[in-house]
Short mmCIF file of C-alpha atoms and ligand atoms in Angstrom, two decimals:
data_model
loop_
_atom_site.label_atom_id
_atom_site.label_comp_id
_atom_site.label_asym_id
_atom_site.label_seq_id
_atom_site.Cartn_x
_atom_site.Cartn_y
_atom_site.Cartn_z
CA UNK A 16 167.37 43.17 164.83
CA UNK A 17 164.61 40.79 164.35
CA UNK A 18 161.31 41.10 161.89
CA UNK A 19 158.73 42.75 164.26
CA UNK A 20 161.25 44.93 166.13
CA UNK A 21 162.81 46.11 162.90
CA UNK A 22 158.62 46.71 161.94
CA UNK A 23 158.88 48.97 164.56
CA UNK A 24 161.20 50.23 164.51
CA UNK A 25 160.78 51.27 161.11
CA UNK A 26 156.90 52.57 161.74
CA UNK A 27 157.97 55.37 164.52
CA UNK A 28 160.55 56.52 162.33
CA UNK A 29 158.14 56.76 159.72
CA UNK A 30 155.23 58.43 162.34
CA UNK A 31 158.50 60.70 163.58
CA UNK A 32 159.54 61.60 159.96
CA UNK A 33 156.39 62.01 158.46
CA UNK A 34 154.42 65.26 159.73
CA UNK A 35 151.96 64.58 162.33
CA UNK A 36 149.83 66.93 161.55
CA UNK A 37 146.94 66.39 159.28
CA UNK A 38 146.46 69.22 157.15
CA UNK A 39 145.27 72.35 159.05
CA UNK A 40 145.20 70.53 162.33
CA UNK A 41 147.58 72.89 164.15
CA UNK A 42 144.21 75.15 164.22
CA UNK A 43 142.86 72.58 166.54
CA UNK A 44 140.97 75.32 169.41
CA UNK A 45 142.54 78.62 168.21
CA UNK A 46 139.76 81.25 168.17
CA UNK A 47 139.38 84.20 166.60
CA UNK A 48 138.38 87.47 168.82
CA UNK A 49 136.25 90.70 166.82
CA UNK A 50 138.08 94.49 167.89
CA UNK A 51 135.62 96.31 167.62
CA UNK A 52 138.17 99.79 168.37
CA UNK A 53 136.07 103.16 170.19
CA UNK A 54 138.07 105.63 170.47
CA UNK A 55 141.75 107.23 169.09
CA UNK A 56 143.08 105.51 171.96
CA UNK A 57 142.11 102.03 172.41
CA UNK A 58 143.91 102.80 168.78
CA UNK A 59 146.65 104.17 169.77
CA UNK A 60 147.45 101.55 172.78
CA UNK A 61 145.88 98.77 170.36
CA UNK A 62 149.56 97.58 170.27
CA UNK A 63 149.36 95.87 174.18
CA UNK A 64 146.78 93.20 172.29
CA UNK A 65 149.48 92.22 170.01
CA UNK A 66 152.83 90.28 170.46
CA UNK A 67 154.05 87.21 167.76
CA UNK A 68 151.70 84.48 168.23
CA UNK A 69 148.78 86.19 167.82
CA UNK A 70 147.64 86.56 164.10
CA UNK A 71 145.86 89.24 162.42
CA UNK A 72 143.19 88.45 159.90
CA UNK A 73 142.75 92.40 159.90
CA UNK A 74 144.29 95.16 162.06
CA UNK A 75 141.32 97.34 163.49
CA UNK A 76 140.57 100.61 162.45
CA UNK A 77 138.05 102.89 164.31
CA UNK A 78 139.51 105.88 161.42
CA UNK A 79 137.16 103.88 158.99
CA UNK A 80 135.36 101.91 160.95
CA UNK A 81 136.45 98.40 160.10
CA UNK A 82 136.06 95.26 163.68
CA UNK A 83 139.66 93.54 163.84
CA UNK A 84 139.68 89.01 163.29
CA UNK A 85 142.78 88.50 165.44
CA UNK A 86 143.26 85.09 166.19
CA UNK A 87 144.16 83.45 168.99
CA UNK A 88 145.75 80.46 170.01
CA UNK A 89 144.38 78.10 173.21
CA UNK A 90 147.69 79.47 175.02
CA UNK A 91 147.02 83.27 175.04
CA UNK A 92 142.72 83.04 175.37
CA UNK A 93 143.79 84.91 179.06
CA UNK A 94 146.45 87.07 178.01
CA UNK A 95 144.00 87.62 175.07
CA UNK A 96 140.47 88.48 177.55
CA UNK A 97 142.41 90.59 179.62
CA UNK A 98 144.11 92.59 177.11
CA UNK A 99 140.98 93.14 176.24
CA UNK A 100 139.24 94.22 178.96
CA UNK A 101 143.12 96.57 179.75
CA UNK A 102 141.89 98.51 176.64
CA UNK A 103 138.04 98.60 177.61
CA UNK A 104 137.34 96.36 174.17
CA UNK A 105 134.35 94.11 174.68
CA UNK A 106 135.06 90.04 174.04
CA UNK A 107 133.55 88.53 171.32
CA UNK A 108 134.37 85.62 169.64
CA UNK A 109 133.67 85.08 165.93
CA UNK A 110 135.23 81.28 164.84
CA UNK A 111 135.31 79.11 168.11
CA UNK A 112 137.41 76.67 166.39
CA UNK A 113 139.48 77.64 163.22
CA UNK A 114 140.10 73.66 162.35
CA UNK A 115 136.68 73.49 161.70
CA UNK A 116 136.20 76.75 160.26
CA UNK A 117 139.03 75.61 157.67
CA UNK A 118 137.21 72.24 157.37
CA UNK A 119 134.77 73.81 156.43
CA UNK A 120 135.33 76.61 154.16
CA UNK A 121 136.88 73.44 152.19
CA UNK A 122 133.93 71.33 152.05
CA UNK A 123 131.98 73.46 150.55
CA UNK A 124 134.78 74.52 148.01
CA UNK A 125 134.34 70.78 147.56
CA UNK A 126 131.13 70.54 146.83
CA UNK A 127 131.09 73.29 144.10
CA UNK A 128 134.16 71.86 141.95
CA UNK A 129 133.00 68.38 142.25
CA UNK A 130 129.79 69.27 140.61
CA UNK A 131 131.39 70.87 137.46
CA UNK A 132 132.44 68.77 135.10
CA UNK A 133 136.82 69.41 134.33
CA UNK A 134 137.18 72.26 133.01
CA UNK A 135 139.97 74.97 131.20
CA UNK A 136 142.15 76.93 133.34
CA UNK A 137 139.93 80.35 134.18
CA UNK A 138 139.90 83.70 136.28
CA UNK A 139 137.05 82.14 138.63
CA UNK A 140 139.44 80.17 140.68
CA UNK A 141 141.92 78.77 142.49
CA UNK A 142 144.92 77.28 141.05
CA UNK A 143 148.10 75.10 142.94
CA UNK A 144 151.43 77.43 141.50
CA UNK A 145 152.63 74.76 138.93
CA UNK A 146 149.21 75.50 136.77
CA UNK A 147 148.93 78.62 137.72
CA UNK A 148 152.94 78.42 135.36
CA UNK A 149 152.20 76.45 132.30
CA UNK A 150 149.39 78.83 132.07
CA UNK A 151 151.01 81.67 132.09
CA UNK A 152 153.88 79.73 129.49
CA UNK A 153 150.83 78.64 127.62
CA UNK A 154 150.23 82.16 127.21
CA UNK A 155 154.24 82.97 126.46
CA UNK A 156 153.65 80.38 123.30
CA UNK A 157 151.00 81.69 121.91
CA UNK A 158 152.14 85.35 121.62
CA UNK A 159 155.19 83.63 120.22
CA UNK A 160 155.09 85.33 116.83
CA UNK A 161 152.70 88.00 117.69
CA UNK A 162 153.39 91.31 115.70
CA UNK A 163 151.50 92.91 118.33
CA UNK A 164 152.24 91.90 121.74
CA UNK A 165 155.52 91.09 123.65
CA UNK A 166 155.03 88.76 125.60
CA UNK A 167 157.73 86.90 128.24
CA UNK A 168 157.57 85.41 131.01
CA UNK A 169 160.50 86.23 133.02
CA UNK A 170 162.64 83.53 134.99
CA UNK A 171 164.33 85.57 138.40
CA UNK A 172 166.55 82.45 140.00
CA UNK A 173 164.77 79.63 141.86
CA UNK A 174 162.70 79.81 145.80
CA UNK A 175 164.00 77.58 148.70
CA UNK A 176 161.95 74.36 148.07
CA UNK A 177 163.38 75.11 144.08
CA UNK A 178 160.73 76.14 141.91
CA UNK A 179 160.84 78.92 139.44
CA UNK A 180 160.58 82.81 140.55
CA UNK A 181 159.04 83.98 137.44
CA UNK A 182 157.31 87.15 136.78
CA UNK A 183 155.51 88.64 132.88
CA UNK A 184 156.70 91.39 131.01
CA UNK A 185 153.56 92.34 128.91
CA UNK A 186 154.21 94.70 126.28
CA UNK A 187 152.89 96.15 122.76
CA UNK A 188 155.18 94.99 120.31
CA UNK A 189 155.50 99.19 118.76
CA UNK A 190 159.01 99.47 119.40
CA UNK A 191 159.70 103.02 121.96
CA UNK A 192 161.88 100.52 124.44
CA UNK A 193 161.54 103.17 127.66
CA UNK A 194 158.04 103.00 128.72
CA UNK A 195 157.24 103.60 131.58
CA UNK A 196 155.93 101.36 133.52
CA UNK A 197 153.23 99.78 135.75
CA UNK A 198 154.04 97.15 138.26
CA UNK A 199 151.43 94.47 139.52
CA UNK A 200 152.32 92.37 142.57
CA UNK A 201 150.38 89.08 144.32
CA UNK A 202 151.15 87.05 146.33
CA UNK A 203 153.51 88.75 148.37
CA UNK A 204 151.13 86.69 151.30
CA UNK A 205 150.11 83.85 150.72
CA UNK A 206 147.14 82.94 152.30
CA UNK A 207 145.66 85.78 150.15
CA UNK A 208 144.89 83.76 146.77
CA UNK A 209 141.96 87.00 146.02
CA UNK A 210 144.99 88.12 144.34
CA UNK A 211 146.22 85.96 142.00
CA UNK A 212 144.05 85.64 139.79
CA UNK A 213 143.31 89.31 140.11
CA UNK A 214 146.87 89.56 138.86
CA UNK A 215 146.10 86.84 136.19
CA UNK A 216 143.60 88.41 134.50
CA UNK A 217 144.53 91.84 134.91
CA UNK A 218 146.94 90.11 132.15
CA UNK A 219 144.46 89.00 130.51
CA UNK A 220 142.62 92.93 130.05
CA UNK A 221 146.15 93.54 129.10
CA UNK A 222 145.67 90.84 125.85
CA UNK A 223 142.88 92.18 125.09
CA UNK A 224 142.39 94.35 122.09
CA UNK A 225 140.51 96.91 122.84
CA UNK A 226 142.41 98.03 125.81
CA UNK A 227 145.30 98.87 123.00
CA UNK A 228 145.70 101.47 124.87
CA UNK A 229 147.16 100.39 128.48
CA UNK A 230 150.81 98.01 125.79
CA UNK A 231 150.93 100.71 123.27
CA UNK A 232 152.40 103.62 127.00
CA UNK A 233 153.59 101.08 129.47
CA UNK A 234 155.50 98.35 130.00
CA UNK A 235 153.41 96.38 132.16
CA UNK A 236 155.25 93.68 134.97
CA UNK A 237 152.50 91.68 135.93
CA UNK A 238 154.02 88.85 139.88
CA UNK A 239 151.06 86.89 139.40
CA UNK A 240 152.65 84.84 142.79
CA UNK A 241 155.85 86.44 143.78
CA UNK A 242 155.83 83.71 147.15
CA UNK A 243 155.75 80.58 145.53
CA UNK A 244 156.77 78.85 148.24
CA UNK A 245 154.55 79.70 151.55
CA UNK A 246 151.06 79.49 148.47
CA UNK A 247 151.74 75.57 148.10
CA UNK A 248 152.50 75.68 151.37
CA UNK A 249 149.13 77.32 151.99
CA UNK A 250 147.43 74.83 149.48
CA UNK A 251 149.03 71.30 151.67
CA UNK A 252 149.70 72.37 155.03
CA UNK A 253 148.27 75.45 156.51
CA UNK A 254 146.10 77.35 154.85
CA UNK A 255 146.94 80.34 157.28
CA UNK A 256 150.90 81.04 156.03
CA UNK A 257 151.97 83.69 156.02
CA UNK A 258 155.51 83.43 155.38
CA UNK A 259 158.05 81.52 152.64
CA UNK A 260 159.53 78.45 154.01
CA UNK A 261 163.36 79.32 153.86
CA UNK A 262 165.37 78.15 156.02
CA UNK A 263 168.22 80.91 156.36
CA UNK A 264 167.79 82.17 160.21
CA UNK A 265 168.82 80.03 162.90
CA UNK A 266 165.49 78.52 163.73
CA UNK A 267 165.50 77.80 159.54
CA UNK A 268 164.62 74.58 160.68
CA UNK A 269 162.18 73.72 163.51
CA UNK A 270 160.33 77.70 161.98
CA UNK A 271 161.03 78.11 158.43
CA UNK A 272 160.52 81.17 156.38
CA UNK A 273 160.48 84.70 156.03
CA UNK A 274 157.40 87.09 156.18
CA UNK A 275 158.61 88.55 152.74
CA UNK A 276 155.95 91.84 153.94
CA UNK A 277 158.31 92.73 156.59
CA UNK A 278 162.01 91.60 154.20
CA UNK A 279 162.20 95.50 153.10
CA UNK A 280 164.70 98.01 153.81
CA UNK A 281 162.98 100.54 154.89
CA UNK A 282 162.72 100.89 159.05
CA UNK A 283 163.95 97.10 158.87
CA UNK A 284 162.55 94.95 161.72
CA UNK A 285 160.83 97.94 163.94
CA UNK A 286 157.20 98.25 163.99
CA UNK A 287 154.85 94.40 163.44
CA UNK A 288 158.28 92.94 162.79
CA UNK A 289 158.95 90.01 165.08
CA UNK A 290 163.21 89.11 165.34
CA UNK A 291 161.95 85.57 165.97
CA UNK A 292 161.49 83.19 163.02
CA UNK A 293 158.40 81.27 164.56
CA UNK A 294 157.48 84.28 164.78
CA UNK A 295 154.69 84.87 161.59
CA UNK A 296 155.68 88.58 161.16
CA UNK A 297 159.53 87.14 161.18
CA UNK A 298 161.36 90.37 158.59
CA UNK A 299 164.68 87.68 158.61
CA UNK A 300 168.00 87.85 159.58
CA UNK A 301 168.64 90.87 157.01
CA UNK A 302 165.90 92.84 154.98
CA UNK A 303 166.55 91.13 151.52
CA UNK A 304 167.41 88.34 152.73
CA UNK A 305 165.38 86.10 150.25
CA UNK A 306 164.42 85.90 146.97
CA UNK A 307 161.41 86.66 146.61
CA UNK A 308 162.52 90.40 147.76
CA UNK A 309 165.43 90.73 146.34
CA UNK A 310 163.64 89.51 142.72
CA UNK A 311 161.30 93.17 144.03
CA UNK A 312 164.95 95.12 144.05
CA UNK A 313 166.76 94.32 140.99
CA UNK A 314 162.58 95.16 138.89
CA UNK A 315 163.94 99.07 140.77
CA UNK A 316 167.41 98.47 140.61
CA UNK A 317 166.96 97.31 136.30
CA UNK A 318 164.16 100.08 136.03
CA UNK A 319 163.98 103.26 138.55
CA UNK A 320 163.77 106.27 136.42
CA UNK A 321 161.36 104.21 134.24
CA UNK A 322 158.65 102.51 137.49
CA UNK A 323 155.18 105.05 136.94
CA UNK A 324 153.53 102.40 139.08
CA UNK A 325 153.93 99.70 141.81
CA UNK A 326 150.29 98.34 143.40
CA UNK A 327 151.03 96.26 145.68
CA UNK A 328 147.39 93.71 145.37
CA UNK A 329 146.57 91.98 149.09
CA UNK A 330 143.80 90.89 151.25
CA UNK A 331 143.00 92.55 154.76
CA UNK A 332 139.66 94.53 154.50
CA UNK A 333 138.87 97.09 151.45
CA UNK A 334 140.75 99.90 150.93
CA UNK A 335 143.76 101.38 149.01
CA UNK A 336 146.40 103.38 150.52
CA UNK A 337 149.90 104.79 150.31
CA UNK A 338 152.96 105.37 151.95
CA UNK A 339 153.76 105.09 154.77
CA UNK A 340 153.66 102.20 156.16
CA UNK A 341 156.11 102.03 158.90
CA UNK A 342 155.19 105.88 159.97
CA UNK A 343 152.20 107.53 161.08
CA UNK A 344 153.11 110.18 158.05
CA UNK A 345 152.08 110.89 154.52
CA UNK A 346 155.43 110.36 151.76
CA UNK A 347 155.99 113.52 149.90
CA UNK A 348 153.43 114.53 147.33
CA UNK A 349 151.41 112.55 149.35
CA UNK A 350 147.85 114.84 146.74
CA UNK A 351 149.53 113.77 143.86
CA UNK A 352 148.34 110.25 146.24
CA UNK A 353 145.57 110.30 147.32
CA UNK A 354 144.17 112.15 144.08
CA UNK A 355 144.59 109.21 142.22
CA UNK A 356 143.22 106.79 144.25
CA UNK A 357 140.54 108.65 144.58
CA UNK A 358 140.14 108.10 141.34
CA UNK A 359 140.77 104.58 140.96
CA UNK A 360 138.46 104.31 144.25
CA UNK A 361 135.10 106.04 142.16
CA UNK A 362 136.18 104.01 139.45
CA UNK A 363 135.15 100.38 142.01
CA UNK A 364 132.01 99.20 142.18
CA UNK A 365 132.77 98.32 146.77
CA UNK A 366 133.68 100.60 148.48
CA UNK A 367 136.84 101.04 149.04
CA UNK A 368 138.27 103.35 151.85
CA UNK A 369 141.44 104.93 150.90
CA UNK A 370 144.07 106.66 153.16
CA UNK A 371 148.00 106.71 154.54
CA UNK A 372 148.53 103.14 155.39
CA UNK A 373 149.73 103.15 159.14
CA UNK A 374 146.49 105.31 159.43
CA UNK A 375 144.03 103.06 157.38
CA UNK A 376 145.33 99.54 158.85
CA UNK A 377 144.94 101.06 162.25
CA UNK A 378 149.10 99.61 163.08
CA UNK A 379 152.28 101.15 161.60
CA UNK A 380 154.09 98.03 159.67
CA UNK A 381 158.24 98.35 158.40
CA UNK A 382 159.92 96.61 155.76
CA UNK A 383 157.11 96.68 153.06
CA UNK A 384 157.22 96.64 149.67
CA UNK A 385 155.68 99.73 148.69
CA UNK A 386 157.02 102.18 151.35
CA UNK A 387 160.13 100.67 150.00
CA UNK A 388 159.50 101.76 146.03
CA UNK A 389 158.09 105.36 147.67
CA UNK A 390 161.55 105.15 149.54
CA UNK A 391 162.91 104.65 146.24
CA UNK A 392 161.04 107.46 143.84
CA UNK A 393 158.74 105.74 142.99
CA UNK A 394 156.21 108.53 143.00
CA UNK A 395 152.54 105.90 142.43
CA UNK A 396 153.09 102.64 144.96
CA UNK A 397 149.39 101.38 146.20
CA UNK A 398 148.09 99.07 148.54
CA UNK A 399 144.56 97.24 147.48
CA UNK A 400 143.15 95.98 149.63
CA UNK A 401 140.32 93.66 148.24
CA UNK A 402 137.05 93.72 149.96
CA UNK A 403 136.43 90.40 151.79
CA UNK A 404 132.78 90.08 151.52
CA UNK A 405 132.19 87.49 153.15
CA UNK A 406 132.19 87.06 157.38
CA UNK A 407 135.57 86.62 157.53
CA UNK A 408 139.09 88.14 155.55
CA UNK A 409 140.75 85.38 154.72
CA UNK A 410 139.03 82.72 153.08
CA UNK A 411 137.33 84.21 149.99
CA UNK A 412 134.98 81.90 148.09
CA UNK A 413 135.57 80.89 144.53
CA UNK A 414 132.58 82.27 143.24
CA UNK A 415 133.17 85.54 144.20
CA UNK A 416 136.84 85.91 142.13
CA UNK A 417 135.30 87.61 139.62
CA UNK A 418 133.16 89.64 140.44
CA UNK A 419 136.42 91.44 142.58
CA UNK A 420 138.78 90.89 139.91
CA UNK A 421 136.65 93.07 137.47
CA UNK A 422 136.28 95.66 140.32
CA UNK A 423 140.55 95.40 140.45
CA UNK A 424 141.21 96.29 137.01
CA UNK A 425 139.08 98.67 137.08
CA UNK A 426 141.28 100.30 139.15
CA UNK A 427 144.23 99.47 138.17
CA UNK A 428 142.64 100.76 134.26
CA UNK A 429 141.33 104.06 135.85
CA UNK A 430 144.81 104.62 137.20
CA UNK A 431 146.32 103.75 134.60
CA UNK A 432 144.56 106.27 132.06
CA UNK A 433 144.99 108.52 134.35
CA UNK A 434 148.98 107.97 134.11
CA UNK A 435 148.92 108.50 130.52
C1 LIG B 529 130.26 100.99 161.57
O1 LIG B 529 129.70 99.46 160.91
C2 LIG B 529 128.95 99.11 160.98
C3 LIG B 529 129.26 97.32 160.95
O2 LIG B 529 130.96 96.80 160.37
C4 LIG B 529 127.55 99.55 160.65
O3 LIG B 529 126.51 98.66 161.55
C5 LIG B 529 128.21 100.24 161.59
O4 LIG B 529 126.78 101.33 161.24
C6 LIG B 529 129.44 101.62 161.04
N1 LIG B 529 129.08 102.97 161.82
C7 LIG B 529 129.93 103.92 161.23
C8 LIG B 529 129.49 105.67 161.85
O5 LIG B 529 129.72 104.26 160.01
C1 LIG B 530 156.28 80.56 115.60
O1 LIG B 530 156.40 80.16 115.06
C2 LIG B 530 157.65 79.37 114.69
C3 LIG B 530 159.19 78.96 112.99
O2 LIG B 530 158.07 79.28 112.04
C4 LIG B 530 157.02 78.41 114.52
O3 LIG B 530 157.64 77.15 114.38
C5 LIG B 530 155.71 78.18 115.55
O4 LIG B 530 155.01 77.25 115.75
C6 LIG B 530 155.03 79.41 115.63
N1 LIG B 530 154.46 79.70 117.73
C7 LIG B 530 153.01 79.78 116.90
C8 LIG B 530 152.09 79.43 117.82
O5 LIG B 530 152.58 80.02 115.98
#
């Protein structure tokens, strides 16, 4: 092979092998439509506005007056607009080009960052997974000889891409071995970055002496990043990625990833789930096929009777909700859940709605973590869906993290107080 031929060959291979898309470029031309439903009938028929390729940033809810936001690829504009007409919903585009929009958001964020000196880890910013891990391990070392606080980082195996999956256990050294447990899960949907500093803020509060009673009376399990592979991918490739990066399915090499919050064994693959590996709501080759879901299952299996409260932090529209999400009905004992939820939203400064998950989301979904916990005997399981203060519900600017995280802490601490 001549040198020139070789060079051409090399360049061509390189182009093919390296990812053909620059960051977020796959969203070029995608639009976001506002979906404002006015009647119960429209809500009932909402299904017709869904498909494997339509990505909802937020689902519409008539009952809670929530305007949905649907991200639609160019191939489906016509289809989607026809369905809107069929449903009697006015066409209303909120973002003309998602790629442009994300680039602009990033530019704004970077400008602010560049204006600051290199700073220490803090709770008012977003960090890459390694930085988060380092921070947490530093906390663990700092408390290794503490006679007051028992702080442990537990390794729960490796993700598909080889990242350590970890969770934090924090409680007081006061040795009643069988304390009730509170679990806080964050980052199940990797693009919902806001959940991660929100969970780390809870860790920080628990280490604060003025909140001693919470670690004296409970053992806390915090999973700050349940889906690290997906989270890193939202930093490096696609900001709006919703899945893990595992490649177990028959199409794994082409379409990696499983939607972790559709992979639990509750009515698996029935609603708002897809059996297509290329879909953003792919439920996996089977329930619990993923190391991330199995981590939650193992927490249940090893602590079943002790789990008092399970909270999944998400970012979809400003509400606290309780099971069921897979059924249009509440679970047994929902009055207790509603009352505890009421105390939580009353403690918050922002306005949050409260209700049954399938109702507040305006849609059913199978295979979710909170339904799974409820199905297995945990009485208090909530999704806290963080309020989007910005015009969209996905990209929360870093300036808003502290206010949001503090509000969620109010809700969580009031719940813990009530369960003392
Ligand atoms: C519903 O929300 C919109 C803003 O999204 C507001 O202008 C309107 O007044 C609300 N309607 C009701 C009945 O609360
Ligand atoms: C904890 O104790 C060990 C053994 O005495 C010591 O080497 C280590 O530096 C201590 N850690 C801290 C954070 O003080």
